[in-house]
Amino acid sequence: MGSEKIAFDFDSMEWQNITIDQVKFFENCYPDVDVVAILTKRMPAWLMSNPQKARKKNWLRFINNWLSREQERKA
């Protein structure tokens, strides 16, 4: 997977260092979830709306936890 740590850029409201392979991996792990839509729309909107909760040390865990909850809701 990616060698650089995943980060969220609050200026551009975009993820940094997420590779295509990581996105494909997430899509395989969470087949009922629209991973791209969540990464590009829902997560940035939530992070912007919740700045007090938005500073994370482990973004990969944040992403996996979110996608896991979405998968459980869809099942």
PDB file of N, CA and C in Angstrom, residues 6-8 15 18 22-23 25-27 29-30 34-36 38-40 42-44 54-71:
ATOM      1  N   ILE A   6      -1.404   8.669   5.322  1.00  0.00           N
ATOM      2  CA  ILE A   6      -2.603   9.350   4.842  1.00  0.00           C
ATOM      3  C   ILE A   6      -2.860  10.569   5.713  1.00  0.00           C
ATOM      4  N   ALA A   7      -3.241  11.660   5.058  1.00  0.00           N
ATOM      5  CA  ALA A   7      -3.550  12.900   5.773  1.00  0.00           C
ATOM      6  C   ALA A   7      -4.720  13.579   5.080  1.00  0.00           C
ATOM      7  N   PHE A   8      -5.343  14.499   5.798  1.00  0.00           N
ATOM      8  CA  PHE A   8      -6.420  15.286   5.217  1.00  0.00           C
ATOM      9  C   PHE A   8      -5.969  16.734   5.183  1.00  0.00           C
ATOM     10  N   TRP A  15      -8.091  14.531   0.527  1.00  0.00           N
ATOM     11  CA  TRP A  15      -7.175  13.565   1.114  1.00  0.00           C
ATOM     12  C   TRP A  15      -5.821  13.649   0.438  1.00  0.00           C
ATOM     13  N   ILE A  18      -3.583   8.988  -0.472  1.00  0.00           N
ATOM     14  CA  ILE A  18      -4.397   7.785  -0.673  1.00  0.00           C
ATOM     15  C   ILE A  18      -4.168   7.327  -2.110  1.00  0.00           C
ATOM     16  N   GLN A  22      -5.195   1.582  -2.617  1.00  0.00           N
ATOM     17  CA  GLN A  22      -5.884   1.638  -1.326  1.00  0.00           C
ATOM     18  C   GLN A  22      -7.390   1.782  -1.519  1.00  0.00           C
ATOM     19  N   VAL A  23      -7.799   2.621  -2.460  1.00  0.00           N
ATOM     20  CA  VAL A  23      -9.227   2.784  -2.735  1.00  0.00           C
ATOM     21  C   VAL A  23      -9.815   1.453  -3.217  1.00  0.00           C
ATOM     22  N   PHE A  25      -8.713  -1.494  -2.522  1.00  0.00           N
ATOM     23  CA  PHE A  25      -8.731  -2.367  -1.350  1.00  0.00           C
ATOM     24  C   PHE A  25      -9.957  -2.079  -0.492  1.00  0.00           C
ATOM     25  N   PHE A  26     -10.231  -0.795  -0.237  1.00  0.00           N
ATOM     26  CA  PHE A  26     -11.419  -0.414   0.535  1.00  0.00           C
ATOM     27  C   PHE A  26     -12.689  -0.903  -0.159  1.00  0.00           C
ATOM     28  N   GLU A  27     -12.735  -0.762  -1.483  1.00  0.00           N
ATOM     29  CA  GLU A  27     -13.919  -1.199  -2.235  1.00  0.00           C
ATOM     30  C   GLU A  27     -14.120  -2.710  -2.124  1.00  0.00           C
ATOM     31  N   CYS A  29     -13.080  -4.552   0.467  1.00  0.00           N
ATOM     32  CA  CYS A  29     -13.428  -4.833   1.868  1.00  0.00           C
ATOM     33  C   CYS A  29     -14.858  -4.430   2.188  1.00  0.00           C
ATOM     34  N   TYR A  30     -15.333  -3.384   1.540  1.00  0.00           N
ATOM     35  CA  TYR A  30     -16.656  -2.822   1.832  1.00  0.00           C
ATOM     36  C   TYR A  30     -17.466  -2.740   0.534  1.00  0.00           C
ATOM     37  N   ASP A  34     -20.235   2.997  -1.314  1.00  0.00           N
ATOM     38  CA  ASP A  34     -19.668   3.834  -2.375  1.00  0.00           C
ATOM     39  C   ASP A  34     -18.461   4.564  -1.785  1.00  0.00           C
ATOM     40  N   VAL A  35     -17.325   3.897  -1.813  1.00  0.00           N
ATOM     41  CA  VAL A  35     -16.111   4.386  -1.153  1.00  0.00           C
ATOM     42  C   VAL A  35     -15.697   5.749  -1.686  1.00  0.00           C
ATOM     43  N   VAL A  36     -15.710   5.924  -2.989  1.00  0.00           N
ATOM     44  CA  VAL A  36     -15.268   7.191  -3.579  1.00  0.00           C
ATOM     45  C   VAL A  36     -16.161   8.339  -3.129  1.00  0.00           C
ATOM     46  N   ILE A  38     -17.919   8.563  -0.420  1.00  0.00           N
ATOM     47  CA  ILE A  38     -17.695   8.844   1.001  1.00  0.00           C
ATOM     48  C   ILE A  38     -16.383   9.587   1.198  1.00  0.00           C
ATOM     49  N   LEU A  39     -15.324   9.148   0.519  1.00  0.00           N
ATOM     50  CA  LEU A  39     -14.023   9.808   0.662  1.00  0.00           C
ATOM     51  C   LEU A  39     -14.023  11.231   0.115  1.00  0.00           C
ATOM     52  N   THR A  40     -14.764  11.464  -0.956  1.00  0.00           N
ATOM     53  CA  THR A  40     -14.695  12.775  -1.616  1.00  0.00           C
ATOM     54  C   THR A  40     -15.790  13.744  -1.215  1.00  0.00           C
ATOM     55  N   ARG A  42     -18.770  12.911   1.636  1.00  0.00           N
ATOM     56  CA  ARG A  42     -19.317  12.837   2.997  1.00  0.00           C
ATOM     57  C   ARG A  42     -18.271  13.086   4.074  1.00  0.00           C
ATOM     58  N   MET A  43     -17.099  12.452   3.955  1.00  0.00           N
ATOM     59  CA  MET A  43     -16.073  12.669   4.980  1.00  0.00           C
ATOM     60  C   MET A  43     -15.607  14.119   5.023  1.00  0.00           C
ATOM     61  N   PRO A  44     -15.265  14.739   3.886  1.00  0.00           N
ATOM     62  CA  PRO A  44     -14.860  16.149   3.949  1.00  0.00           C
ATOM     63  C   PRO A  44     -15.943  17.054   4.534  1.00  0.00           C
ATOM     64  N   ALA A  54     -12.114  16.916  14.245  1.00  0.00           N
ATOM     65  CA  ALA A  54     -11.518  16.631  12.947  1.00  0.00           C
ATOM     66  C   ALA A  54     -10.010  16.417  12.958  1.00  0.00           C
ATOM     67  N   ARG A  55      -9.353  16.629  14.063  1.00  0.00           N
ATOM     68  CA  ARG A  55      -7.898  16.424  14.089  1.00  0.00           C
ATOM     69  C   ARG A  55      -7.612  15.000  14.544  1.00  0.00           C
ATOM     70  N   LYS A  56      -7.171  14.195  13.612  1.00  0.00           N
ATOM     71  CA  LYS A  56      -6.940  12.776  13.882  1.00  0.00           C
ATOM     72  C   LYS A  56      -5.455  12.462  13.792  1.00  0.00           C
ATOM     73  N   LYS A  57      -5.019  11.532  14.621  1.00  0.00           N
ATOM     74  CA  LYS A  57      -3.640  11.058  14.544  1.00  0.00           C
ATOM     75  C   LYS A  57      -3.516   9.909  13.551  1.00  0.00           C
ATOM     76  N   ASN A  58      -4.592   9.133  13.428  1.00  0.00           N
ATOM     77  CA  ASN A  58      -4.550   7.961  12.566  1.00  0.00           C
ATOM     78  C   ASN A  58      -5.709   8.021  11.571  1.00  0.00           C
ATOM     79  N   TRP A  59      -5.460   8.669  10.434  1.00  0.00           N
ATOM     80  CA  TRP A  59      -6.510   8.844   9.429  1.00  0.00           C
ATOM     81  C   TRP A  59      -6.936   7.517   8.821  1.00  0.00           C
ATOM     82  N   LEU A  60      -6.016   6.583   8.663  1.00  0.00           N
ATOM     83  CA  LEU A  60      -6.370   5.286   8.086  1.00  0.00           C
ATOM     84  C   LEU A  60      -7.397   4.575   8.966  1.00  0.00           C
ATOM     85  N   ARG A  61      -7.217   4.625  10.262  1.00  0.00           N
ATOM     86  CA  ARG A  61      -8.188   4.023  11.177  1.00  0.00           C
ATOM     87  C   ARG A  61      -9.535   4.737  11.081  1.00  0.00           C
ATOM     88  N   PHE A  62      -9.510   6.069  11.000  1.00  0.00           N
ATOM     89  CA  PHE A  62     -10.736   6.859  10.849  1.00  0.00           C
ATOM     90  C   PHE A  62     -11.511   6.407   9.605  1.00  0.00           C
ATOM     91  N   ILE A  63     -10.814   6.276   8.482  1.00  0.00           N
ATOM     92  CA  ILE A  63     -11.443   5.861   7.226  1.00  0.00           C
ATOM     93  C   ILE A  63     -12.010   4.450   7.355  1.00  0.00           C
ATOM     94  N   ASN A  64     -11.215   3.524   7.869  1.00  0.00           N
ATOM     95  CA  ASN A  64     -11.682   2.143   8.016  1.00  0.00           C
ATOM     96  C   ASN A  64     -12.881   2.043   8.940  1.00  0.00           C
ATOM     97  N   ASN A  65     -12.851   2.757  10.050  1.00  0.00           N
ATOM     98  CA  ASN A  65     -13.989   2.723  10.975  1.00  0.00           C
ATOM     99  C   ASN A  65     -15.252   3.258  10.308  1.00  0.00           C
ATOM    100  N   TRP A  66     -15.126   4.357   9.581  1.00  0.00           N
ATOM    101  CA  TRP A  66     -16.282   4.954   8.898  1.00  0.00           C
ATOM    102  C   TRP A  66     -16.861   3.962   7.881  1.00  0.00           C
ATOM    103  N   LEU A  67     -15.976   3.410   7.036  1.00  0.00           N
ATOM    104  CA  LEU A  67     -16.432   2.486   5.996  1.00  0.00           C
ATOM    105  C   LEU A  67     -17.031   1.215   6.598  1.00  0.00           C
ATOM    106  N   SER A  68     -16.467   0.750   7.686  1.00  0.00           N
ATOM    107  CA  SER A  68     -17.001  -0.428   8.362  1.00  0.00           C
ATOM    108  C   SER A  68     -18.415  -0.173   8.878  1.00  0.00           C
ATOM    109  N   ARG A  69     -18.638   0.987   9.476  1.00  0.00           N
ATOM    110  CA  ARG A  69     -19.986   1.334   9.956  1.00  0.00           C
ATOM    111  C   ARG A  69     -20.966   1.439   8.790  1.00  0.00           C
ATOM    112  N   GLU A  70     -20.527   2.023   7.688  1.00  0.00           N
ATOM    113  CA  GLU A  70     -21.389   2.119   6.499  1.00  0.00           C
ATOM    114  C   GLU A  70     -21.753   0.730   5.984  1.00  0.00           C
ATOM    115  N   GLN A  71     -20.779  -0.157   5.926  1.00  0.00           N
ATOM    116  CA  GLN A  71     -21.019  -1.523   5.455  1.00  0.00           C
ATOM    117  C   GLN A  71     -22.041  -2.220   6.351  1.00  0.00           C
TER     118      GLN A  71
END
